[in-house]
Structure formats: C-alpha cells, structure tokens
C-alpha cells in the first residue's frame, strides 16, 4: 500500500509501487503517526501490489483497472484546493487500506458512516449522496426519490447536500465559525447500504460519491445544555455563517459542544457547527436558527466580528463557489449573494444577530404563515425594477390601458421585458404605483413577478400560504391569501436584470433596517416598563 503526495499537494497514481513518502500534517491522527512505520508493512502484505493499490487521485474518472480491482480507493472530486482536505483524505485512504470498515451512524435521517483509524479513533464522517433523506438507497426508511428531485427541503435537491457541506467549509474563511474540513470524494470498493430493487436484488456499485468531514471530538451537543453555557463568540460566529448561507436547519443537534469538561460554568463552552447540507437553497426559503432567541444573539457584535463581516466580499465568494463547486446552481449562488449583502448592511446599521435573523425568518400569525421582511424587500425590489414610471405621471385610465396591453402581450407569448422599459436614470428607486382596484393590482403582480415568485406545491412545504407583497414600502409582513404556496427565486433573471435588481435591493435596505431598529427599541422599552 502506498499513499503518494506530489508537490504542490497533488495526488497521482504511479505505474509501480514507490517507497512510502508521507508528508507530515498537523491534523493527522497522532496515533496514526506513532504506529505508521510498523503498520505500513502489515498493510502492504494485506493488499496486492498493483496499479490499483489504494492511492489518492484527483481524477474524477477512474480507470477501468480501478473498478476491476477489489481494493478500496478514495479520490477527491471537489474540494482539492481546500485547506486540510488532503490530510483528511490521506488518513482515510490509509484506514481503508488497512481493512477498516465504515460503521453506520444510528442517528439522523440519512445514511452516514464513521471511519476509524488503525488504532480505532474516529477520524471522519462519510455521507453517500444516494443515501441522503428520500434518496433511493436511504437505509432508514426515507427512500423513494431519484437524485435531483426536490428533497426534504423543496429548495434543496436530493443528492446535493454533500455539495453544500463542502460549500460551508469553503466559505468559512479562516475557520471563523469552525466548520470541520470537508470534501466531496469518490470511494471505490467499500460496502455501503444498497436497497433492493424491483427484482428484490441489492447490488453494490463499484463506487459511491460521498461527502466526507473530519470527525470532531466533543462532549455533547447544544441540546443537552442551556444556552447560557455557550460563549457569545461561538453563538455569533455560527449565526454569521448561518445568515450568509441561509441555513434552513440549524438545530441544537448540529452544534457540538467543546471545552465543556462536565462543567456548567456559564459562557465557557465552545460550539462547533456541523451538518450544512440544508444551506444555500435554490430560492429564498424559511430558515431555522436555533440561536435566534438565545440571549447571546441580542448582544452587539464585537469589533472582530464586525470587521470580519465588513471584509466579506459576496461576489468574490460567489466566484469561489462557481469555480470549486460548478455543480451548485446559479440560483443558489444568487441567494448567497443577497443574504451576504443583507448581513453586511444590517451589521453596518447597528442591528444585532437576533434582529437580522428575525428579519430573515417567516412568522406565524393567526395560524397563517407570512413572508419574512427579507422576502418582502426582494419582491419590492423586483417590482421597482419592472414597473415603468413616467416623469410626468399618468392618469389612472392610462395606467389600466397599459396594464391590460401588457397582459395581452404576455398571453400572446411575448417577453414582457421587451415591452417594458426600466427606468434606471434616477439615483433613487421609483415610487410604487397605486391602484384603486385590488383585482387590477393582482393582475400586475401575477404577470410582472412571474419570474421572481416561483409557484410551488403547498404539500412540499415551499412557502407561505399567501403573497404578502407590500406596495406601500413598509417592510412588515402581510398575508394576502392565495391558493398556492410561493417561493422567491432569482433563477430566471438575466445577468443585466440581476445586476439592476441588486441595485434596487441595496436602495431599499436602509429604510428596512431603520424600521427594524425602531421596532426593536419599542419592544425594549415595553419590556423595561412592564412588570411580569
């Protein structure tokens, strides 16, 4: 067995077996380092010395010999440039070559496996794409859909959560939030779960595409402790990451507790975020932030945190995603850009983490779900982009004629954007048009926002039961009941429309932030003046 590392940190397969030249990494398992010399001989005798002896390869297509050989292999598919990924994959390669078998993780809805070192220490967690929740090889009874179909969250497809695990690691610059090293890999000739097909047969494929994350040693998770145990810094850093990625599933179970040591000293436990498969949705969706009502979230950002946020470059990070993870759809990248711009603006306006999270989260009022403030801002920005405003002002009759003319063109299959000029000359967004007829207003909304508001099936849980479109520039959420759920999507926007939309979006943010600050201040005064 040999693991070959070629400078600068590239892996390659060799025609003949070389002498082992393992480069030292600080994140290798210490036990593996101590016993590497004495174990390498035993490992070598356990496997046939051939071209397909377990090595690390960056190739996304394995040679036919690799499939014919029964020996385990692991190859990096995405994430090869991420720091500490090569060290993690090298450890796993040695473990697989030594005969270590994946151990199923009993918890969770998807198929996950622990991988251990030669000494028995857990070093990684592996999650095959075809064993995700609802995927066809899911081992826990949640199977039935093919890869690429809507998953547990409609805005995230089956088989694509592993991409998002890696995206979270790539975007956690400098390990700010502490996301463990992650990659997308291909593992050959290792037994994972395979469900029986229609013929009642279960055939193991020659390889599986899986996500892989370094295992984090921890005492417990956040669900076993009260929030007062956690440090403000840990909560803030995880919250900043969740807002940037629009994490739909930040619950207590995917925040691991370190530096606890059985002590209940307040504010000393550090949190490590894991399981980022439900981030970067394809449309604006309703996030879940466990930390939203924790007291730490209401405390101001520190200077270090503020500087980190101000230095974030959403467009540079978007290029990183497009380059390193080309399989992630552009609509998800655009959601990331919108959320990062939103975070930067809110922080500059002096809002707390709790304020920002509340503006991104939908509310249930009177048994009905209402859109978040962020969604309302996006809908208003797109409406401002689409509505033509003339400088001299049109009378209501001309407005109705224009609307119905637009509707006829739309019904005839014409591109509505070809017949509507967009007024971009002014420094401020144009004023919203007023209509005395609610039916007329609804017609315009349905036609003009068809490419932003994406109709979804309610049973799949895409969005709220109504379109809370605010025409008065107020950013509070409203409910206008309709028959279908909706999601705000940027998928159909052309590049020039996307750029213009972002300008209108930025213009609307200051007023929304001021309104939120006023609301928060009022709540604080009421809380201080009342006795409970």
Coordinates of C-alpha atoms in Angstrom, one line a residue:
X1 CA 0.0 0.0 0.0
X2 CA 1.2 3.5 -0.7
X3 CA -0.1 7.0 -0.4
X4 CA 1.7 9.3 -2.7
X5 CA 1.7 13.1 -2.3
X6 CA 3.1 15.2 -5.1
X7 CA 4.0 18.8 -4.5
X8 CA 2.3 21.2 -4.5
X9 CA -0.1 18.9 -2.6
X10 CA -1.4 16.9 -5.6
X11 CA -2.1 13.2 -5.7
X12 CA -1.2 10.9 -8.6
X13 CA -1.2 7.3 -9.4
X14 CA 2.1 5.6 -10.3
X15 CA 2.8 2.6 -12.6
X16 CA 5.0 0.9 -10.0
X17 CA 4.9 1.0 -6.2
X18 CA 7.3 3.6 -4.8
X19 CA 8.7 3.9 -1.3
X20 CA 6.2 5.5 1.0
X21 CA 6.8 9.2 1.3
X22 CA 4.1 10.5 3.6
X23 CA 4.2 14.2 4.2
X24 CA 3.6 15.3 7.8
X25 CA 0.4 17.2 8.5
X26 CA -0.6 18.7 11.8
X27 CA -4.1 17.4 11.5
X28 CA -3.2 13.7 11.0
X29 CA -4.3 11.4 13.7
X30 CA -1.5 11.3 16.3
X31 CA -1.9 7.6 16.9
X32 CA -1.5 7.0 13.1
X33 CA 1.8 8.9 13.2
X34 CA 3.2 6.9 16.1
X35 CA 2.4 3.5 14.5
X36 CA 2.7 4.3 10.8
X37 CA 6.1 2.7 10.3
X38 CA 5.3 -0.6 11.9
X39 CA 1.8 -0.8 10.3
X40 CA 2.8 0.0 6.8
X41 CA 4.5 -3.4 6.3
X42 CA 1.3 -5.2 7.5
X43 CA -0.9 -3.1 5.3
X44 CA 1.3 -3.7 2.3
X45 CA 1.1 -7.5 2.7
X46 CA -2.7 -7.3 3.0
X47 CA -3.2 -5.9 -0.5
X48 CA -2.0 -6.9 -3.9
X49 CA 0.8 -4.6 -5.1
X50 CA -0.6 -3.3 -8.4
X51 CA -1.5 -0.1 -10.1
X52 CA -4.8 -0.1 -8.2
X53 CA -3.3 -0.3 -4.8
X54 CA -5.1 2.3 -2.7
X55 CA -3.6 5.7 -3.7
X56 CA -5.1 9.1 -3.8
X57 CA -6.1 10.5 -7.2
X58 CA -7.5 13.8 -8.3
X59 CA -9.1 12.3 -11.4
X60 CA -12.9 12.4 -11.5
X61 CA -12.9 9.4 -13.8
X62 CA -11.3 6.2 -12.5
X63 CA -9.5 4.0 -15.0
X64 CA -11.2 0.7 -15.8
X65 CA -8.5 -1.2 -13.8
X66 CA -9.6 0.6 -10.7
X67 CA -13.1 -0.8 -11.0
X68 CA -11.8 -4.3 -11.8
X69 CA -9.6 -4.4 -8.7
X70 CA -11.3 -5.3 -5.4
X71 CA -9.0 -2.9 -3.5
X72 CA -10.6 0.2 -1.8
X73 CA -9.8 3.6 -3.3
X74 CA -10.7 7.2 -2.4
X75 CA -10.5 10.1 -4.8
X76 CA -11.1 13.8 -4.3
X77 CA -13.9 15.0 -6.6
X78 CA -14.4 18.6 -5.3
X79 CA -12.5 20.5 -2.6
X80 CA -9.0 19.6 -3.6
X81 CA -7.8 23.2 -3.0
X82 CA -9.5 23.5 0.4
X83 CA -7.0 23.6 3.3
X84 CA -6.5 20.4 5.3
X85 CA -8.6 18.3 2.9
X86 CA -5.6 16.4 1.5
X87 CA -4.5 15.4 5.0
X88 CA -8.0 14.2 5.9
X89 CA -8.3 12.1 2.7
X90 CA -4.8 10.6 3.2
X91 CA -5.8 9.4 6.7
X92 CA -9.0 7.9 5.3
X93 CA -7.0 6.2 2.5
X94 CA -4.7 4.5 5.0
X95 CA -7.6 3.4 7.1
X96 CA -9.4 1.9 4.2
X97 CA -6.2 0.2 3.0
X98 CA -5.8 -1.3 6.5
X99 CA -9.1 -3.0 6.2
X100 CA -11.2 -0.7 8.4
X101 CA -14.9 -0.9 7.5
X102 CA -17.4 2.0 7.7
X103 CA -19.6 2.0 10.8
X104 CA -23.2 3.2 10.3
X105 CA -24.3 6.2 12.4
X106 CA -27.6 5.2 14.1
X107 CA -29.0 8.7 14.4
X108 CA -30.3 11.1 11.7
X109 CA -32.5 10.6 8.7
X110 CA -29.8 9.9 6.1
X111 CA -27.1 7.3 5.7
X112 CA -23.9 8.3 7.5
X113 CA -20.9 6.3 8.5
X114 CA -17.9 6.7 10.9
X115 CA -14.5 5.9 9.5
X116 CA -11.9 5.0 12.1
X117 CA -8.1 4.9 12.1
X118 CA -6.0 1.8 12.6
X119 CA -6.0 2.5 16.4
X120 CA -9.8 2.7 16.4
X121 CA -10.1 6.5 16.8
X122 CA -12.9 8.0 14.7
X123 CA -11.4 10.3 12.1
X124 CA -14.2 11.1 9.6
X125 CA -17.9 11.0 8.8
X126 CA -19.0 9.9 5.4
X127 CA -22.4 10.5 3.8
X128 CA -23.1 8.9 0.4
X129 CA -25.2 11.0 -1.9
X130 CA -27.6 8.1 -2.8
X131 CA -28.3 7.6 0.9
X132 CA -29.5 11.1 1.8
X133 CA -33.0 11.5 3.1
X134 CA -35.5 10.5 0.4
X135 CA -32.7 9.2 -1.9
X136 CA -33.2 5.7 -3.4
X137 CA -30.6 3.9 -1.2
X138 CA -31.6 5.6 2.1
X139 CA -31.1 3.0 4.8
X140 CA -33.6 4.4 7.3
X141 CA -36.8 4.1 5.5
X142 CA -36.9 7.5 3.9
X143 CA -36.4 6.4 0.3
X144 CA -38.3 6.8 -2.9
X145 CA -36.9 9.7 -4.9
X146 CA -34.2 10.0 -7.6
X147 CA -31.2 12.2 -7.4
X148 CA -32.1 15.8 -8.5
X149 CA -35.7 15.7 -7.3
X150 CA -36.9 18.0 -4.5
X151 CA -35.7 16.7 -1.2
X152 CA -36.7 17.2 2.5
X153 CA -36.5 20.9 1.8
X154 CA -38.1 21.6 -1.6
X155 CA -35.4 24.2 -2.4
X156 CA -32.6 21.7 -2.0
X157 CA -32.5 18.6 -4.3
X158 CA -31.9 15.0 -3.3
X159 CA -28.2 14.1 -3.6
X160 CA -26.9 17.7 -3.4
X161 CA -26.5 18.1 0.4
X162 CA -22.8 16.9 0.2
X163 CA -22.0 19.8 -2.2
X164 CA -23.3 22.2 0.5
X165 CA -21.3 20.6 3.2
X166 CA -18.2 21.5 1.2
X167 CA -19.5 24.9 0.3
X168 CA -19.9 25.8 4.0
X169 CA -16.3 24.8 4.6
X170 CA -15.0 26.8 1.7
X171 CA -16.9 29.9 2.7
X172 CA -15.9 29.7 6.4
X173 CA -12.8 31.8 5.8
X174 CA -10.0 31.2 8.2
X175 CA -12.1 28.7 10.2
X176 CA -14.1 31.7 11.6
X177 CA -17.1 29.6 12.6
X178 CA -15.1 26.3 13.0
X179 CA -16.7 24.2 10.2
X180 CA -14.7 20.9 10.0
X181 CA -12.7 20.2 6.9
X182 CA -15.0 18.8 4.2
X183 CA -14.7 17.4 0.7
X184 CA -16.6 15.6 -1.9
X185 CA -15.0 12.3 -2.8
X186 CA -15.4 9.0 -4.7
X187 CA -14.9 5.9 -2.7
X188 CA -14.5 2.6 -4.6
X189 CA -15.0 -1.0 -3.4
X190 CA -16.2 -0.1 0.0
X191 CA -19.5 -1.5 1.2
X192 CA -22.2 0.9 1.9
X193 CA -26.0 0.5 2.0
X194 CA -27.8 -0.6 -1.1
X195 CA -31.6 -1.1 -1.1
X196 CA -33.2 -3.9 -3.0
X197 CA -34.5 -3.1 -6.5
X198 CA -37.8 -4.1 -8.1
X199 CA -36.4 -7.6 -8.7
X200 CA -35.6 -8.0 -5.0
X201 CA -31.9 -7.7 -5.6
X202 CA -29.3 -5.5 -4.0
X203 CA -26.1 -5.0 -6.0
X204 CA -23.2 -2.9 -4.6
X205 CA -22.0 -0.4 -7.1
X206 CA -18.2 -0.1 -7.8
X207 CA -18.1 3.3 -6.2
X208 CA -20.2 5.9 -4.5
X209 CA -19.9 9.7 -4.4
X210 CA -19.9 10.9 -0.8
X211 CA -19.3 13.9 1.3
X212 CA -16.6 13.5 3.9
X213 CA -16.0 15.6 7.0
X214 CA -13.4 15.4 9.7
X215 CA -14.9 14.0 12.9
X216 CA -15.0 16.5 15.8
X217 CA -14.2 15.2 19.3
X218 CA -16.9 16.6 21.6
X219 CA -18.5 16.1 24.9
X220 CA -22.1 16.6 23.9
X221 CA -24.3 18.8 21.7
X222 CA -26.2 22.0 22.3
X223 CA -29.4 20.2 23.0
X224 CA -28.1 18.8 26.3
X225 CA -27.1 22.2 27.8
X226 CA -28.9 25.5 28.3
X227 CA -27.8 28.4 26.1
X228 CA -26.2 30.2 29.0
X229 CA -23.4 27.7 28.9
X230 CA -22.2 28.9 25.5
X231 CA -19.8 31.7 24.7
X232 CA -21.1 34.8 23.0
X233 CA -18.4 34.4 20.3
X234 CA -19.4 30.9 19.4
X235 CA -23.0 31.8 19.0
X236 CA -22.2 34.9 17.0
X237 CA -19.8 33.2 14.6
X238 CA -22.2 30.3 13.9
X239 CA -25.0 32.8 13.4
X240 CA -23.0 34.9 10.9
X241 CA -22.3 31.7 8.9
X242 CA -26.0 30.6 9.0
X243 CA -27.2 34.0 7.8
X244 CA -24.7 34.1 4.9
X245 CA -25.7 30.6 3.8
X246 CA -29.4 30.9 4.7
X247 CA -29.2 27.7 6.7
X248 CA -32.6 26.0 6.8
X249 CA -31.7 23.6 9.6
X250 CA -29.6 25.0 12.4
X251 CA -30.9 23.0 15.3
X252 CA -29.3 22.1 18.7
X253 CA -28.2 18.7 17.5
X254 CA -25.8 20.0 14.8
X255 CA -23.9 22.3 17.2
X256 CA -21.3 20.2 19.1
X257 CA -20.0 21.3 22.5
X258 CA -16.3 21.5 23.1
X259 CA -14.3 22.7 26.2
X260 CA -17.2 21.6 28.4
X261 CA -15.4 19.0 30.5
X262 CA -18.5 18.4 32.6
X263 CA -18.5 21.9 34.0
X264 CA -21.6 24.2 33.9
X265 CA -19.6 27.4 34.0
X266 CA -21.7 29.9 32.1
X267 CA -20.3 31.2 28.9
X268 CA -17.3 28.9 28.6
X269 CA -18.5 26.1 26.3
X270 CA -17.4 26.4 22.6
X271 CA -19.7 25.3 19.8
X272 CA -18.7 23.6 16.6
X273 CA -21.2 23.7 13.6
X274 CA -21.7 20.6 11.6
X275 CA -24.3 19.2 9.0
X276 CA -24.6 22.0 6.5
X277 CA -26.5 20.0 3.9
X278 CA -29.6 22.3 4.1
X279 CA -27.9 25.6 3.4
X280 CA -27.7 27.6 0.1
X281 CA -31.2 26.8 -1.1
X282 CA -32.2 27.5 -4.7
X283 CA -34.8 30.1 -3.6
X284 CA -35.4 32.2 -0.5
X285 CA -36.8 29.7 2.0
X286 CA -37.7 29.9 5.7
X287 CA -34.6 29.3 7.7
X288 CA -34.4 27.7 11.1
X289 CA -32.0 29.3 13.6
X290 CA -31.9 27.6 17.0
X291 CA -29.9 30.5 18.3
X292 CA -32.4 33.1 17.3
X293 CA -33.8 33.7 20.8
X294 CA -30.7 32.9 22.8
X295 CA -29.5 35.9 24.9
X296 CA -26.1 35.9 23.1
X297 CA -27.9 36.7 19.8
X298 CA -29.2 40.0 21.2
X299 CA -25.7 41.2 22.3
X300 CA -23.9 43.6 19.9
X301 CA -21.2 42.2 17.6
X302 CA -17.6 42.5 18.8
X303 CA -15.1 44.6 16.8
X304 CA -13.5 41.4 15.5
X305 CA -16.9 40.1 14.3
X306 CA -17.8 43.5 12.7
X307 CA -14.5 43.7 10.9
X308 CA -14.9 40.1 9.6
X309 CA -18.4 40.9 8.2
X310 CA -17.3 44.2 6.7
X311 CA -14.5 42.4 4.9
X312 CA -16.7 39.8 3.3
X313 CA -16.9 40.0 -0.5
X314 CA -20.1 38.3 -1.7
X315 CA -19.0 38.5 -5.4
X316 CA -15.6 37.1 -4.7
X317 CA -17.1 34.3 -2.7
X318 CA -19.6 33.6 -5.4
X319 CA -16.8 33.1 -7.9
X320 CA -15.2 30.7 -5.4
X321 CA -18.4 28.6 -5.4
X322 CA -18.6 28.7 -9.2
X323 CA -15.0 27.6 -9.6
X324 CA -14.7 25.0 -6.9
X325 CA -18.3 23.7 -7.0
X326 CA -19.7 24.1 -10.5
X327 CA -22.5 21.7 -9.7
X328 CA -24.1 24.2 -7.4
X329 CA -26.8 26.0 -9.4
X330 CA -26.5 29.8 -10.0
X331 CA -29.8 30.4 -8.3
X332 CA -28.3 29.2 -5.0
X333 CA -25.2 31.4 -5.6
X334 CA -27.5 34.4 -6.0
X335 CA -29.4 33.6 -2.8
X336 CA -25.9 33.6 -1.1
X337 CA -25.1 37.0 -2.6
X338 CA -28.4 38.5 -1.4
X339 CA -28.0 37.1 2.1
X340 CA -24.4 38.3 2.4
X341 CA -25.3 41.8 1.2
X342 CA -28.2 41.8 3.7
X343 CA -25.9 40.8 6.6
X344 CA -23.3 43.4 5.7
X345 CA -25.9 46.2 5.5
X346 CA -27.6 45.2 8.7
X347 CA -24.4 45.0 10.7
X348 CA -23.3 48.4 9.4
X349 CA -26.7 49.8 10.5
X350 CA -26.1 48.5 14.1
X351 CA -28.5 45.6 14.2
X352 CA -27.8 42.6 16.3
X353 CA -27.7 38.9 15.2
X354 CA -31.2 38.4 16.6
X355 CA -32.5 41.4 14.7
X356 CA -31.0 40.1 11.4
X357 CA -32.3 36.5 12.0
X358 CA -35.8 37.8 12.7
X359 CA -35.9 39.8 9.5
X360 CA -35.0 36.6 7.5
X361 CA -37.5 34.3 9.3
X362 CA -41.2 33.9 8.5
X363 CA -43.8 34.4 11.2
X364 CA -47.0 32.5 12.0
X365 CA -49.8 35.0 12.8
X366 CA -53.3 33.7 13.4
X367 CA -52.4 30.3 12.1
X368 CA -51.1 31.6 8.8
X369 CA -47.5 32.0 7.6
X370 CA -46.3 35.3 6.4
X371 CA -43.3 36.2 4.4
X372 CA -40.1 37.4 6.0
X373 CA -39.0 41.0 5.8
X374 CA -36.1 39.9 3.6
X375 CA -38.6 38.3 1.1
X376 CA -40.7 41.4 1.1
X377 CA -37.7 43.6 0.3
X378 CA -36.8 41.3 -2.6
X379 CA -40.3 41.4 -4.0
X380 CA -40.4 45.2 -3.8
X381 CA -37.0 45.5 -5.4
X382 CA -38.2 43.3 -8.4
X383 CA -41.4 45.3 -8.6
X384 CA -39.5 48.5 -8.7
X385 CA -37.3 47.1 -11.5
X386 CA -40.3 46.0 -13.6
X387 CA -42.7 48.9 -13.2
X388 CA -42.3 51.7 -15.7
X389 CA -42.7 55.2 -14.1
X390 CA -43.1 58.2 -16.3
X391 CA -41.8 61.5 -15.1
X392 CA -45.0 63.5 -15.7
X393 CA -47.3 60.9 -14.1
X394 CA -50.1 59.0 -15.9
X395 CA -53.7 59.2 -15.1
X396 CA -55.5 56.0 -13.8
X397 CA -57.1 55.3 -17.2
X398 CA -53.8 55.2 -19.0
X399 CA -52.4 53.0 -16.2
X400 CA -55.3 50.5 -16.8
X401 CA -54.7 50.6 -20.6
X402 CA -51.0 49.9 -20.1
X403 CA -51.7 47.1 -17.7
X404 CA -54.1 45.3 -20.0
X405 CA -51.9 45.8 -23.0
X406 CA -49.1 44.2 -21.1
X407 CA -51.3 41.3 -20.1
X408 CA -52.3 40.7 -23.7
X409 CA -48.7 40.7 -24.8
X410 CA -47.9 38.2 -22.0
X411 CA -50.7 35.9 -23.0
X412 CA -49.6 36.0 -26.7
X413 CA -46.2 34.6 -25.6
X414 CA -44.1 37.7 -25.9
X415 CA -41.3 38.5 -23.5
X416 CA -42.8 41.2 -21.2
X417 CA -39.4 42.7 -20.6
X418 CA -39.1 43.6 -24.3
X419 CA -42.2 45.9 -24.0
X420 CA -41.4 47.4 -20.6
X421 CA -38.6 49.9 -20.3
X422 CA -36.8 50.0 -17.0
X423 CA -36.2 53.5 -15.6
X424 CA -32.6 53.4 -14.1
X425 CA -31.6 57.0 -14.6
X426 CA -32.6 58.3 -11.2
X427 CA -30.5 57.8 -8.1
X428 CA -33.4 56.6 -6.1
X429 CA -35.8 53.7 -6.8
X430 CA -39.0 54.9 -8.5
X431 CA -42.2 55.3 -6.4
X432 CA -44.6 52.4 -6.4
X433 CA -47.8 52.9 -8.5
X434 CA -51.1 53.0 -6.6
X435 CA -54.3 51.2 -7.8
X436 CA -57.8 51.6 -6.6
X437 CA -58.7 48.0 -7.8
X438 CA -57.2 45.1 -5.8
X439 CA -58.0 42.8 -8.8
X440 CA -56.0 45.1 -11.1
X441 CA -53.1 45.1 -8.7
X442 CA -53.2 41.3 -8.5
X443 CA -53.1 41.1 -12.3
X444 CA -50.0 43.2 -12.5
X445 CA -48.3 41.2 -9.6
X446 CA -49.0 37.9 -11.2
X447 CA -47.6 38.9 -14.6
X448 CA -44.7 41.1 -13.6
X449 CA -43.4 38.9 -10.8
X450 CA -43.9 35.6 -12.5
X451 CA -40.1 35.2 -13.0
X452 CA -39.3 36.1 -9.4
X453 CA -42.2 34.4 -7.5
X454 CA -42.0 30.7 -8.2
X455 CA -45.2 28.7 -7.7
X456 CA -44.7 25.6 -5.6
X457 CA -46.9 22.8 -4.3
X458 CA -48.1 23.5 -0.7
X459 CA -47.7 19.9 0.3
X460 CA -44.0 20.1 -0.3
X461 CA -43.6 22.9 2.1
X462 CA -42.1 25.5 -0.2
X463 CA -43.5 28.7 1.2
X464 CA -46.3 30.5 3.0
X465 CA -49.9 30.3 2.0
X466 CA -50.1 33.9 0.8
X467 CA -48.3 36.6 -1.1
X468 CA -47.5 39.4 1.4
X469 CA -46.5 41.9 -1.2
X470 CA -46.1 45.3 0.3
X471 CA -46.9 48.1 -2.1
X472 CA -46.5 50.9 0.5
X473 CA -42.8 50.4 1.0
X474 CA -43.4 49.1 4.5
X475 CA -41.4 46.1 5.3
X476 CA -43.7 44.4 7.8
X477 CA -45.0 41.0 6.6
X478 CA -48.6 40.8 5.3
X479 CA -50.9 38.0 4.3
X480 CA -52.9 38.1 1.1
X481 CA -54.3 34.6 0.8
X482 CA -54.0 32.7 -2.5
X483 CA -54.4 29.0 -3.4
X484 CA -50.7 28.1 -3.9
X485 CA -47.5 28.4 -1.9
X486 CA -44.8 30.6 -3.4
X487 CA -41.0 31.0 -3.2
X488 CA -38.9 34.0 -4.1
X489 CA -36.5 32.8 -6.8
X490 CA -33.8 34.6 -8.8
X491 CA -33.3 31.7 -11.3
X492 CA -34.9 33.2 -14.4
X493 CA -33.2 36.6 -14.2
X494 CA -30.8 37.5 -16.9
X495 CA -27.4 39.0 -15.9
X496 CA -28.4 42.6 -16.6
X497 CA -31.7 42.1 -14.7
X498 CA -29.8 40.5 -11.8
X499 CA -27.4 43.5 -11.6
X500 CA -30.2 46.0 -11.7
X501 CA -32.2 44.0 -9.1
X502 CA -29.2 44.2 -6.7
X503 CA -29.1 48.0 -7.0
X504 CA -32.7 48.3 -6.1
X505 CA -32.3 45.8 -3.3
X506 CA -29.5 47.9 -1.8
X507 CA -31.6 51.0 -2.1
X508 CA -34.4 49.5 0.0
X509 CA -32.3 48.2 2.8
X510 CA -31.7 51.4 4.9
X511 CA -35.4 52.0 5.3
X512 CA -36.0 48.4 6.3
X513 CA -33.2 48.5 8.8
X514 CA -34.4 51.7 10.4
X515 CA -37.9 50.3 10.7
X516 CA -36.5 47.2 12.4
X517 CA -34.4 49.3 14.8
X518 CA -37.5 51.3 15.8
X519 CA -39.5 48.2 16.4
X520 CA -36.7 46.6 18.5
X521 CA -36.3 49.8 20.5
X522 CA -40.1 49.9 21.2
X523 CA -40.0 46.3 22.4
X524 CA -37.1 47.0 24.7
X525 CA -39.0 50.0 26.2
X526 CA -42.1 47.9 26.7
X527 CA -40.1 45.2 28.3
X528 CA -38.4 47.5 30.7
X529 CA -41.5 49.4 31.7
X530 CA -43.7 46.3 32.4
X531 CA -43.6 44.1 35.5
X532 CA -44.2 40.4 34.9

